mmCIF file of C-alpha atoms and ligand atoms in Angstrom:
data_model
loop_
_atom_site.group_PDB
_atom_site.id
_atom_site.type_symbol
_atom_site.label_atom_id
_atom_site.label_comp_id
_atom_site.label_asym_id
_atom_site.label_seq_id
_atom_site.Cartn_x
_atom_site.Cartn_y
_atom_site.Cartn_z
ATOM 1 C CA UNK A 1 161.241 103.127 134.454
ATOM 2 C CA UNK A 2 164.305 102.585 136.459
ATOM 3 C CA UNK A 3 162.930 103.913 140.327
ATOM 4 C CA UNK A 4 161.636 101.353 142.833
ATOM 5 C CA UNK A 5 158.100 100.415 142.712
ATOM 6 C CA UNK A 6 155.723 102.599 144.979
ATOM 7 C CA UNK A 7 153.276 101.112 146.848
ATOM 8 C CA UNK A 8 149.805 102.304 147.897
ATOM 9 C CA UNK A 9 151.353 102.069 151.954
ATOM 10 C CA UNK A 10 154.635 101.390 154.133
ATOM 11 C CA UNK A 11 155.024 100.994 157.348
ATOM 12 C CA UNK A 12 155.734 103.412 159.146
ATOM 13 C CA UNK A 13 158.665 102.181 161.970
ATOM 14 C CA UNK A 14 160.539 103.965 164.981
ATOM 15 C CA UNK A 15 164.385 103.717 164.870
ATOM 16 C CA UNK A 16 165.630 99.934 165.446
ATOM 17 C CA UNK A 17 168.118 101.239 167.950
ATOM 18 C CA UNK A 18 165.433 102.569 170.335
ATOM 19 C CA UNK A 19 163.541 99.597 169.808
ATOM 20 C CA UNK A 20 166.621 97.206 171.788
ATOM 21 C CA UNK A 21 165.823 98.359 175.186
ATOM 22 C CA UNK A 22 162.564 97.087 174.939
ATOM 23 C CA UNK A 23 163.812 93.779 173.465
ATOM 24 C CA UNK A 24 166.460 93.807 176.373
ATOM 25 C CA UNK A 25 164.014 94.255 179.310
ATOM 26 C CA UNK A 26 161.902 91.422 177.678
ATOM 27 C CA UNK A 27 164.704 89.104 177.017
ATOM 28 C CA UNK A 28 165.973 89.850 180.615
ATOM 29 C CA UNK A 29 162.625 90.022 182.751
ATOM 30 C CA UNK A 30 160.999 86.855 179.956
ATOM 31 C CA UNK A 31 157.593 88.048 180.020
ATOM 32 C CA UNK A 32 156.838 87.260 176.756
ATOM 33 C CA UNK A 33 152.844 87.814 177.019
ATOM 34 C CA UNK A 34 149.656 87.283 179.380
ATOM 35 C CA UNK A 35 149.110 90.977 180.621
ATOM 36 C CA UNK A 36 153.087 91.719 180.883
ATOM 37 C CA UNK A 37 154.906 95.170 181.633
ATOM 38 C CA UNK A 38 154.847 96.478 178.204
ATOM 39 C CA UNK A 39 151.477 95.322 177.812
ATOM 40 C CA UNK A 40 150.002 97.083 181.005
ATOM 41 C CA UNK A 41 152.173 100.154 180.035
ATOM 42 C CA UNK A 42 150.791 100.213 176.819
ATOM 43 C CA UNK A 43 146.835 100.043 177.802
ATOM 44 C CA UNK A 44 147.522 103.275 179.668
ATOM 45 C CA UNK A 45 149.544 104.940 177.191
ATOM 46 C CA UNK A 46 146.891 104.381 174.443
ATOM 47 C CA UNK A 47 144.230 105.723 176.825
ATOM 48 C CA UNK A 48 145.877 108.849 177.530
ATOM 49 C CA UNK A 49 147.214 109.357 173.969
ATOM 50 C CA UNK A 50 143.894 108.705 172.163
ATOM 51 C CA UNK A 51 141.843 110.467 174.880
ATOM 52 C CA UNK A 52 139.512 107.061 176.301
ATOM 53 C CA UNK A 53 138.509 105.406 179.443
ATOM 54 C CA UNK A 54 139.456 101.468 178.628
ATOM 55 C CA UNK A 55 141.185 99.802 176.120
ATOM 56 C CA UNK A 56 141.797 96.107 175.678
ATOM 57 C CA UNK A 57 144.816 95.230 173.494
ATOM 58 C CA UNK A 58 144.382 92.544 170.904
ATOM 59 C CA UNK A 59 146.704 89.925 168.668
ATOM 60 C CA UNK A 60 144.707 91.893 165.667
ATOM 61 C CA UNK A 61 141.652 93.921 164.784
ATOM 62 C CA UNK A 62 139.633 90.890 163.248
ATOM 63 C CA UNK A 63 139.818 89.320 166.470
ATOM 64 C CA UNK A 64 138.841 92.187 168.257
ATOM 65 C CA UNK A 65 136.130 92.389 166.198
ATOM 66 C CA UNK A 66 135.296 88.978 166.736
ATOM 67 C CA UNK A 67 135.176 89.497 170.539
ATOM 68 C CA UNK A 68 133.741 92.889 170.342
ATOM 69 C CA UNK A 69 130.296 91.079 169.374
ATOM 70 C CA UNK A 70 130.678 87.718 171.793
ATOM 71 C CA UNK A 71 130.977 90.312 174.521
ATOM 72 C CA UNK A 72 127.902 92.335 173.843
ATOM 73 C CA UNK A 73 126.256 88.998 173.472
ATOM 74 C CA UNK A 74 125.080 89.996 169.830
ATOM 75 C CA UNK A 75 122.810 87.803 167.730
ATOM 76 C CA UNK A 76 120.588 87.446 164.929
ATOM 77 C CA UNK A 77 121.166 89.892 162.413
ATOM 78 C CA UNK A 78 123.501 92.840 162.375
ATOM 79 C CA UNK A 79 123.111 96.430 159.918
ATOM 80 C CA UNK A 80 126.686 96.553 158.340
ATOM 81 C CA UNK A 81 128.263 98.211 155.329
ATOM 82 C CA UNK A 82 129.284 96.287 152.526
ATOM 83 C CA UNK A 83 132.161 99.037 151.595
ATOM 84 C CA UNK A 84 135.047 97.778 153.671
ATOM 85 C CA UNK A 85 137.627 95.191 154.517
ATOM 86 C CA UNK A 86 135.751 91.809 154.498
ATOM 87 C CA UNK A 87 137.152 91.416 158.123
ATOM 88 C CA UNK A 88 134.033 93.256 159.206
ATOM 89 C CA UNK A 89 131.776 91.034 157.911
ATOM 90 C CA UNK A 90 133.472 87.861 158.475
ATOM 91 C CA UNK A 91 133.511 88.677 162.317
ATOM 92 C CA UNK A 92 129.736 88.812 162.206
ATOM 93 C CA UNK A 93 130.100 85.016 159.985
ATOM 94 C CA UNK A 94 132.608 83.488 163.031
ATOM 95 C CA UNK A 95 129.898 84.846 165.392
ATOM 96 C CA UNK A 96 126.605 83.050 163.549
ATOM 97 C CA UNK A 97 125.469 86.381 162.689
ATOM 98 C CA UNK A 98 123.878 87.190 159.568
ATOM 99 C CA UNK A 99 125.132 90.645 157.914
ATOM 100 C CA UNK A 100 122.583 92.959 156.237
ATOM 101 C CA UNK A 101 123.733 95.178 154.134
ATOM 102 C CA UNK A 102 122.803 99.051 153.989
ATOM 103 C CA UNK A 103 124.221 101.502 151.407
ATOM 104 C CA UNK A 104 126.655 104.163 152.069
ATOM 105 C CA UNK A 105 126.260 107.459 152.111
ATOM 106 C CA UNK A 106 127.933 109.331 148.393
ATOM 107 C CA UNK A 107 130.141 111.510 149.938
ATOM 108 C CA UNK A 108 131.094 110.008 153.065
ATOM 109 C CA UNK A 109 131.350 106.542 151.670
ATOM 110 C CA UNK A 110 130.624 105.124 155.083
ATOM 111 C CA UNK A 111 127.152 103.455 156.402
ATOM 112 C CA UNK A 112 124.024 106.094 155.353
ATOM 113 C CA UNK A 113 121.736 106.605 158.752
ATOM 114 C CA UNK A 114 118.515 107.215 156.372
ATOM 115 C CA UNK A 115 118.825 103.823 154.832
ATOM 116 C CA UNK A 116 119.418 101.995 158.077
ATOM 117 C CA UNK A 117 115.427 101.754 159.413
ATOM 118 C CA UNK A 118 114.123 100.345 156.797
ATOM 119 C CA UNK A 119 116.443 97.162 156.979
ATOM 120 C CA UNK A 120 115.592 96.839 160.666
ATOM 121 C CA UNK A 121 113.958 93.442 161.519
ATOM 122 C CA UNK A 122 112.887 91.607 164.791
ATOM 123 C CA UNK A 123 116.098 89.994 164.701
ATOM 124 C CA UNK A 124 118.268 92.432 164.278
ATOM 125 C CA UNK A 125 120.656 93.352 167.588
ATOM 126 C CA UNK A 126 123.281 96.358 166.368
ATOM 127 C CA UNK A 127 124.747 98.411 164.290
ATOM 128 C CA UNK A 128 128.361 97.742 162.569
ATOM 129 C CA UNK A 129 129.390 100.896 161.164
ATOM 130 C CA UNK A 130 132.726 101.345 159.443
ATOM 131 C CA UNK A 131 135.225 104.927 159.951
ATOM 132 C CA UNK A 132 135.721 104.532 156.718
ATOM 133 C CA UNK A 133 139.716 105.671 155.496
ATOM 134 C CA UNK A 134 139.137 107.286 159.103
ATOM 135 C CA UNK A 135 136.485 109.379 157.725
ATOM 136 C CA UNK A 136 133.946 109.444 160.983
ATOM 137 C CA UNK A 137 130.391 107.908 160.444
ATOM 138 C CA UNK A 138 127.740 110.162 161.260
ATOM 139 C CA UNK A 139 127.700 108.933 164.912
ATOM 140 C CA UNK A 140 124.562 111.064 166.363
ATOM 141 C CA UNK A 141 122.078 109.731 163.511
ATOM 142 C CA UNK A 142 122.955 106.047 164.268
ATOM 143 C CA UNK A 143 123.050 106.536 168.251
ATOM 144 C CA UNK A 144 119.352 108.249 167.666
ATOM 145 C CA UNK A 145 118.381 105.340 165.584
ATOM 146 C CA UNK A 146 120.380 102.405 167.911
ATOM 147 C CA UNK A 147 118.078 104.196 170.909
ATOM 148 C CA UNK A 148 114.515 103.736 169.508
ATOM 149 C CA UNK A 149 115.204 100.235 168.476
ATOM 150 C CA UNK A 150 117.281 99.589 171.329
ATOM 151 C CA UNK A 151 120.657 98.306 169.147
ATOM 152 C CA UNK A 152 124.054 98.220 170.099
ATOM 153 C CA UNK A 153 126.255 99.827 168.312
ATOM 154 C CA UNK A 154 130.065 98.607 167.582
ATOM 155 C CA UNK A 155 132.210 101.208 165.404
ATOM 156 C CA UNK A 156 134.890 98.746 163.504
ATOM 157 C CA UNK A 157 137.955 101.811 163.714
ATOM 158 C CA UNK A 158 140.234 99.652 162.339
ATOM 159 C CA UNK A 159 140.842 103.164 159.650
ATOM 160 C CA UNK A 160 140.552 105.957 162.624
ATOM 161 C CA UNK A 161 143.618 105.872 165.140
ATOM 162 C CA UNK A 162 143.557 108.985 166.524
ATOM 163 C CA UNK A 163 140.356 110.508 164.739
ATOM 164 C CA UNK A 164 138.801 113.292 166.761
ATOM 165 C CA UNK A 165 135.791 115.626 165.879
ATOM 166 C CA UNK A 166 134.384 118.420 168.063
ATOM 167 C CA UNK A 167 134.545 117.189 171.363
ATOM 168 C CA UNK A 168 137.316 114.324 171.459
ATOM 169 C CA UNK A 169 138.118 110.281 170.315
ATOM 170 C CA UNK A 170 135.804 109.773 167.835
ATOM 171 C CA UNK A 171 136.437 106.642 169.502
ATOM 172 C CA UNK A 172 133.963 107.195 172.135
ATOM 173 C CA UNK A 173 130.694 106.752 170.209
ATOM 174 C CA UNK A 174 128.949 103.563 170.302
ATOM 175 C CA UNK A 175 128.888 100.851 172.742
ATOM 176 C CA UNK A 176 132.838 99.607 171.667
ATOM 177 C CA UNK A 177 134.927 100.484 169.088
ATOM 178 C CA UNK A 178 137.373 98.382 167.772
ATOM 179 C CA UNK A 179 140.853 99.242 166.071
ATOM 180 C CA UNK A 180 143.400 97.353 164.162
ATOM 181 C CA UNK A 181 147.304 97.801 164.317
ATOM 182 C CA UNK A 182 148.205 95.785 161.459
ATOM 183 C CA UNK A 183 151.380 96.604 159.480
ATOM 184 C CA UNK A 184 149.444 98.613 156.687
ATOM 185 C CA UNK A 185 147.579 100.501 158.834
ATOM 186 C CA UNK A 186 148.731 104.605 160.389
ATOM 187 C CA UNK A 187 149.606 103.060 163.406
ATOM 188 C CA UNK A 188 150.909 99.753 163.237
ATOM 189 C CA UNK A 189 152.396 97.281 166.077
ATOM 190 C CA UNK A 190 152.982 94.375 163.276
ATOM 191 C CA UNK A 191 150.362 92.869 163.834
ATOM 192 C CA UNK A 192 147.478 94.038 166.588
ATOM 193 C CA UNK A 193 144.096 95.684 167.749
ATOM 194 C CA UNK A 194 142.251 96.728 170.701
ATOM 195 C CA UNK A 195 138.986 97.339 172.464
ATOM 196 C CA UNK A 196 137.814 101.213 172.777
ATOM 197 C CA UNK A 197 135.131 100.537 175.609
ATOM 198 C CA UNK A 198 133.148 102.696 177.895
ATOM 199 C CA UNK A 199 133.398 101.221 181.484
ATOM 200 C CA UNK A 200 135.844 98.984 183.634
ATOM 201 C CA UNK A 201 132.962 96.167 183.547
ATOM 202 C CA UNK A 202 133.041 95.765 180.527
ATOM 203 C CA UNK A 203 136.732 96.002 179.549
ATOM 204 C CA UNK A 204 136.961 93.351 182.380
ATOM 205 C CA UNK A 205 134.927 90.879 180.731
ATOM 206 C CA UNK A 206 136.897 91.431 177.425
ATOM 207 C CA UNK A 207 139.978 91.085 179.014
ATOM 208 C CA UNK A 208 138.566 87.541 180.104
ATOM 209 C CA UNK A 209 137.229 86.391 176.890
ATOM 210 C CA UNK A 210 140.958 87.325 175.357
ATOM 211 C CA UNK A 211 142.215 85.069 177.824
ATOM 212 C CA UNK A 212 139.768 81.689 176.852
ATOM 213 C CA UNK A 213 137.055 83.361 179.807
ATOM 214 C CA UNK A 214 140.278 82.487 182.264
ATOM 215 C CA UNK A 215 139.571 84.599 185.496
ATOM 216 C CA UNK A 216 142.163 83.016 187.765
ATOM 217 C CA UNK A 217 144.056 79.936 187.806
ATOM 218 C CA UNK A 218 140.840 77.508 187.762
ATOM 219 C CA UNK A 219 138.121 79.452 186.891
ATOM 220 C CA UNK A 220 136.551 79.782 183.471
ATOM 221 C CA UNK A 221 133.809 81.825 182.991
ATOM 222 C CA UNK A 222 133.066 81.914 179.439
ATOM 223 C CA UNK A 223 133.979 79.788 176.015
ATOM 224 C CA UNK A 224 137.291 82.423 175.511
ATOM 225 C CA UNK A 225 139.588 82.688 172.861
ATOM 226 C CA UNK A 226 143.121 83.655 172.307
ATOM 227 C CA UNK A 227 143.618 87.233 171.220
ATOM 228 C CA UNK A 228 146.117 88.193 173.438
ATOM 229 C CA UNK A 229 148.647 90.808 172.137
ATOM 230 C CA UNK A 230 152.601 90.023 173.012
ATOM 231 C CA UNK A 231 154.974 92.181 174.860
ATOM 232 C CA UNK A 232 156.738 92.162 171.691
ATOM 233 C CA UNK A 233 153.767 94.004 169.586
ATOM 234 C CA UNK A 234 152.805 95.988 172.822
ATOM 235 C CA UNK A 235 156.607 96.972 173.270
ATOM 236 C CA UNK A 236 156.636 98.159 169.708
ATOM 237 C CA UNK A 237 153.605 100.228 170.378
ATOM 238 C CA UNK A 238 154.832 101.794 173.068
ATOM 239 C CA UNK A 239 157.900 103.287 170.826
ATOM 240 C CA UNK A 240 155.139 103.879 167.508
ATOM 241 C CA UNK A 241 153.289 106.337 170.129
ATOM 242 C CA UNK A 242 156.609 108.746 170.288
ATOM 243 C CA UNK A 243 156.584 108.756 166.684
ATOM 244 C CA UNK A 244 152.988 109.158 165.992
ATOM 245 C CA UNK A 245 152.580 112.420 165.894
ATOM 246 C CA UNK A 246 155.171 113.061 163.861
ATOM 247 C CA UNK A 247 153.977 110.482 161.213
ATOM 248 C CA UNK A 248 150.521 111.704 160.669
ATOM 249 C CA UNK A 249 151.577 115.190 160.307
ATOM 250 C CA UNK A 250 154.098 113.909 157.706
ATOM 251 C CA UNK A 251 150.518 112.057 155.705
ATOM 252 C CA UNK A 252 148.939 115.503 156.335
ATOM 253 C CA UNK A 253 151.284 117.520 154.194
ATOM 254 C CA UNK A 254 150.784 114.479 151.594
ATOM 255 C CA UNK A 255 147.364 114.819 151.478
ATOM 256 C CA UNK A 256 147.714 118.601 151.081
ATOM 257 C CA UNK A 257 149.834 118.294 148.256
ATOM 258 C CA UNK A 258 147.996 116.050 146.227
ATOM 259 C CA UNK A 259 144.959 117.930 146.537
ATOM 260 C CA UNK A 260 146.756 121.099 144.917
ATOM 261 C CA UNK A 261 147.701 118.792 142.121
ATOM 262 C CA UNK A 262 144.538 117.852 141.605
ATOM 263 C CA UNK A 263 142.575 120.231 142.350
ATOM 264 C CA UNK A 264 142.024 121.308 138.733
ATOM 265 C CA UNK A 265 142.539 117.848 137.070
ATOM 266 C CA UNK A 266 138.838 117.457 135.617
ATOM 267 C CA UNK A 267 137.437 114.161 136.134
ATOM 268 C CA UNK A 268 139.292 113.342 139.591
ATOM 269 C CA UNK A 269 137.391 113.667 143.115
ATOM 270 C CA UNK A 270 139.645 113.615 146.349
ATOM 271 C CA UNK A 271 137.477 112.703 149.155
ATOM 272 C CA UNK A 272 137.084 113.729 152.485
ATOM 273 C CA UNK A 273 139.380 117.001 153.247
ATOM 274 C CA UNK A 274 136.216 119.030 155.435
ATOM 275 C CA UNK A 275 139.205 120.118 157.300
ATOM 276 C CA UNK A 276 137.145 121.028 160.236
ATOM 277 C CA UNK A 277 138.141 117.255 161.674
ATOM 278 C CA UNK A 278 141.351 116.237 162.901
ATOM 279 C CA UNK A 279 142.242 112.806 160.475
ATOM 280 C CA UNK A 280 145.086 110.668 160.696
ATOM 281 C CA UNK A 281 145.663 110.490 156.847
ATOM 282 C CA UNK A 282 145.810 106.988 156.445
ATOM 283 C CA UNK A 283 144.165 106.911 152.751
ATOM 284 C CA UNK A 284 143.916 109.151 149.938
ATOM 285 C CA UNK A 285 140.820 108.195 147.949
ATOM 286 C CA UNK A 286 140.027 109.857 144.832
ATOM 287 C CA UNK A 287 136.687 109.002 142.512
ATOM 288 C CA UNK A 288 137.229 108.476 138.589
ATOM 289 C CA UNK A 289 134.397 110.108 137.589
ATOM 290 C CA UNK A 290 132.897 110.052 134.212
ATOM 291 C CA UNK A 291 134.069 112.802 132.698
ATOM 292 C CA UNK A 292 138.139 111.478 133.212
ATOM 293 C CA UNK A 293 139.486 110.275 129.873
ATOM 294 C CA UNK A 294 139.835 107.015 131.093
ATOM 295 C CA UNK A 295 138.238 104.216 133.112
ATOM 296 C CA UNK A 296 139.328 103.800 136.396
ATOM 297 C CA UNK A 297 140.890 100.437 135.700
ATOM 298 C CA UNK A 298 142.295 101.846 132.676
ATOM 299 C CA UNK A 299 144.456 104.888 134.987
ATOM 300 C CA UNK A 300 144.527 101.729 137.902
ATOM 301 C CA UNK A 301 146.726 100.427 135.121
ATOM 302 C CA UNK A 302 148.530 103.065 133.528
ATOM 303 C CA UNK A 303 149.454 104.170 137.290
ATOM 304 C CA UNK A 304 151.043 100.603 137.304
ATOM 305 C CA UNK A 305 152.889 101.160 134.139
ATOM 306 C CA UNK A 306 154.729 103.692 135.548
ATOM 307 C CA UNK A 307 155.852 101.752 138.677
ATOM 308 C CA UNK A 308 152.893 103.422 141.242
ATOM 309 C CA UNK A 309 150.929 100.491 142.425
ATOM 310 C CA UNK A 310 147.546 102.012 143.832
ATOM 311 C CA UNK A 311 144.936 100.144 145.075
ATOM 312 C CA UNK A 312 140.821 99.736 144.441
ATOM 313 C CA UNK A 313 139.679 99.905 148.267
ATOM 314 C CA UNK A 314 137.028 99.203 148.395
ATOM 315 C CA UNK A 315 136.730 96.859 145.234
ATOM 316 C CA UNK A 316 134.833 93.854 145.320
ATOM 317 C CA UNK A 317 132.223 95.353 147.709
ATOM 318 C CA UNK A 318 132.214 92.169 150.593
ATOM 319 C CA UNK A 319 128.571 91.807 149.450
ATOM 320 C CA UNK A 320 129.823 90.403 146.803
ATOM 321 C CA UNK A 321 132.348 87.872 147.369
ATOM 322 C CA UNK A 322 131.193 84.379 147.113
ATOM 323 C CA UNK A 323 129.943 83.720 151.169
ATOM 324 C CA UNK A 324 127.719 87.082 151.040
ATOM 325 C CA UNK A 325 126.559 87.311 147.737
ATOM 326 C CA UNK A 326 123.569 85.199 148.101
ATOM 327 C CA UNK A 327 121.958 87.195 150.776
ATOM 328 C CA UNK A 328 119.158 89.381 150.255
ATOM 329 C CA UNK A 329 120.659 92.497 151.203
ATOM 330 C CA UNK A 330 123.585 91.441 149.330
ATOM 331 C CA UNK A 331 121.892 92.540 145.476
ATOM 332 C CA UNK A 332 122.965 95.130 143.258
ATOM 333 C CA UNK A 333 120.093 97.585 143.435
ATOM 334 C CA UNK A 334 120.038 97.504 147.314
ATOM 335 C CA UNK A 335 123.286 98.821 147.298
ATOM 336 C CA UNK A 336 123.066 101.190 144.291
ATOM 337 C CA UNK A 337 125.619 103.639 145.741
ATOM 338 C CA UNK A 338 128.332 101.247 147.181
ATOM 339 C CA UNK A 339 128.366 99.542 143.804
ATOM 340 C CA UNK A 340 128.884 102.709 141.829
ATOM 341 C CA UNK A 341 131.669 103.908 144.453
ATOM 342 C CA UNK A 342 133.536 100.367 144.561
ATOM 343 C CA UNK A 343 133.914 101.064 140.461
ATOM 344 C CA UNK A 344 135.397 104.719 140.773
ATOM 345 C CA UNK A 345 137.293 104.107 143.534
ATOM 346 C CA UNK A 346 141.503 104.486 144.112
ATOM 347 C CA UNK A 347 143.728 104.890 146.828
ATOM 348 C CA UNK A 348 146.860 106.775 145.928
ATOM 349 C CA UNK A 349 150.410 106.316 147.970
ATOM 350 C CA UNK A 350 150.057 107.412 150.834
ATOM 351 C CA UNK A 351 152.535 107.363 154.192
ATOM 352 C CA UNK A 352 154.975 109.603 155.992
ATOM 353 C CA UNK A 353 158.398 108.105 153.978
ATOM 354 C CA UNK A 354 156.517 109.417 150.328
ATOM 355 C CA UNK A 355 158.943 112.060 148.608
ATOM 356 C CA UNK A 356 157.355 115.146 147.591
ATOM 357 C CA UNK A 357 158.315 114.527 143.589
ATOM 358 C CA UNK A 358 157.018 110.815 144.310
ATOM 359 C CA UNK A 359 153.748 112.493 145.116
ATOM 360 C CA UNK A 360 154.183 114.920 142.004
ATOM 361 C CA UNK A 361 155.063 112.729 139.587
ATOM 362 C CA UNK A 362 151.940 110.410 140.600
ATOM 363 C CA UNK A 363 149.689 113.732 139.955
ATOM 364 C CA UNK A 364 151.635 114.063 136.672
ATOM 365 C CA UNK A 365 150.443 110.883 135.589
ATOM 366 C CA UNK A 366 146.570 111.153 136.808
ATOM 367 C CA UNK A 367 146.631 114.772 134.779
ATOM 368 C CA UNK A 368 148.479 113.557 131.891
HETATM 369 C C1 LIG B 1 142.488 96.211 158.690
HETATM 370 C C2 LIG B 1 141.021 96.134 158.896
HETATM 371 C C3 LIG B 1 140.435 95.157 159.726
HETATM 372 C C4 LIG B 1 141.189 93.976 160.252
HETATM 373 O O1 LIG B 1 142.205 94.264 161.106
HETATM 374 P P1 LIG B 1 143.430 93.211 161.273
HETATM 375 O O2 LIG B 1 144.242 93.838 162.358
HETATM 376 O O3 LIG B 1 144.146 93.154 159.961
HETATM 377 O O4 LIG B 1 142.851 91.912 161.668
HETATM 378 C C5 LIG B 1 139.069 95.243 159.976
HETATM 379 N N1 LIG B 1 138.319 96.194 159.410
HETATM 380 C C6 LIG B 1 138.838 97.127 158.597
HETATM 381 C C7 LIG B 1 137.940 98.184 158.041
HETATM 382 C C8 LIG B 1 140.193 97.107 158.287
HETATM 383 O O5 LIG B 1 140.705 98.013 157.434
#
């Protein structure tokens, strides 16, 4: 193998020329953060572009997350899926929140609504569903269930920039949803993450416990933190939204390709692909089922041998990493489904620089 190694993403960036401007007009005006031009700019061009009310901008999605739940005042215990990035879990750890667990539905793969009652306690406050690979949760079952035990809900979107169903944002469900712009995600501002909320009130009281609960010079109303995003990563966002478009629409013909190639290939399950949703692409997950030749470590590896470098999202479930696993929700045959999926699971290449006979010759090797 003599081509470059392919990994499972890359970022996705605007030209560097059109990106000096922006580095002028901070260099000239030295706003370098604390609610600056690009940042207030930016708020309003996410709103319009993704369709919400509010958005709070964030240094990154985990502590978003983290301030999603301090500013719903949650406590006790929270419902969460153990098939995702352990950043959803650990905000609920930094908050003194105990997770419980709930499987996932097969063929979503994200948080299964019929499973959620029964792990309902008296100390359980909300819901922490996961989009997962931007696939969207089923949103009215847990609202029906979040109303007759009185829950709040918080989506973690970090997977669904951009994710719409029938009637707009899939971002608009819950009480907040929270979204993460790091490098490896569709939409990335280096590092980043916002707030998806509902009203000015309480993007207000967000924007004050982003800012250490600062409200004006000498006031401080709450036990804040720092998760301010800088005009730097808001000044880069601004430019990514031009080129958003444009990028997923790139993914999109990726993911159509690869399920052509695969289509036939006995063994191999592409996920998601309803088609009746608009997705931004960010993953392609495929199941190794049974009947494939191999194990799914076994074509995890052979994919590496030939210089493609997939990945096993999600694989250790966060149930079972060493802080988690000792929970009761946390055992195997709680989670029958989630443990099953975590040992089929791949994510191919996927992102808007792929070649077409990159994508092929990955298929080639899955088939072969
Ligand atoms: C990326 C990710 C996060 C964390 O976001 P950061 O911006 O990296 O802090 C949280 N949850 C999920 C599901 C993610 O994929």
């Amino acid at each position: 193998m003599n081509s470059p190694p392919v990994f499972v993403t890359q970022p996705f960036l605007p030209p560097l020329e059109e990106f000096l401007p922006y580095l002028q007009q901070i260099w000239d005006n030295k706003i370098l953060t604390n609610g600056g031009p690009f940042h207030q700019q930016f708020e309003r061009a996410l709103c319009e572009h993704l369709g919400v009310k509010h958005i709070a901008l964030f240094a990154n999605g985990t502590l978003a997350l983290v301030t999603a739940l301090q500013a719903l005042r949650i406590t006790g215990e929270v419902i969460t899926t153990p098939y995702s990035f352990v950043a959803t879990s650990h905000a609920l750890l930094w908050n003194g929140i105990k997770p419980v667990f709930v499987d996932i539905d097969p063929h979503t793969l994200n948080l299964d609504p019929t499973k959620i009652e029964a792990a309902i306690t008296p100390q359980t406050t909300a819901i922490l569903p996961v989009h997962c690979y931007g696939h969207p949760c089923d949103v009215t079952a847990i609202q029906q269930i979040a109303d007759i035990y009185n829950l709040k809900v918080i989506y973690d979107a970090a997977h669904a920039f951009g994710v719409e169903d029938e009637e707009g944002s899939i971002l608009r469900h819950g009480d907040l949803s929270v979204l993460s712009f790091h490098a490896t995600k569709t939409f990335t501002t280096f590092e980043g993450g916002a707030i998806v909320c509902p009203d000015a009130k309480t993007k207000q009281r967000i924007d004050h416990l982003k800012n250490f609960g600062f409200v004006d010079e000498t006031t401080v109303v709450a036990p804040g933190i720092n998760g301010k995003m800088s005009e730097f990563s808001a000044a880069l966002g601004l430019l990514q939204l031009k080129y958003i478009d444009q990028a997923i629409a790139r993914r999109a013909e990726i993911d159509r390709l690869y399920r052509q190639l695969l289509a036939e290939v006995p063994g191999i399950r592409c996920l998601g692909g309803s088609g009746e949703r608009v997705s931004n692409y960010g993953y392609f997950p495929i199941l190794v089922e049974p009947d494939y030749p191999l194990t799914r470590d076994a074509l995890y590896d052979k994919l590496k041998a030939h210089g493609f470098f997939v990945r096993r999202y999600f694989y250790p479930l966060i149930s079972d990493f060493p802080m988690y696993r000792g929970l009761p929700s946390a055992r195997r045959d709680n989670l029958p489904v989630a443990a099953s999926v975590a040992e089929r699971i791949l994510c191919l290449p996927i992102y808007p620089a792929l070649e077409d006979a990159t994508v092929e010759a990955i298929a080639a090797v899955i088939a072969s």
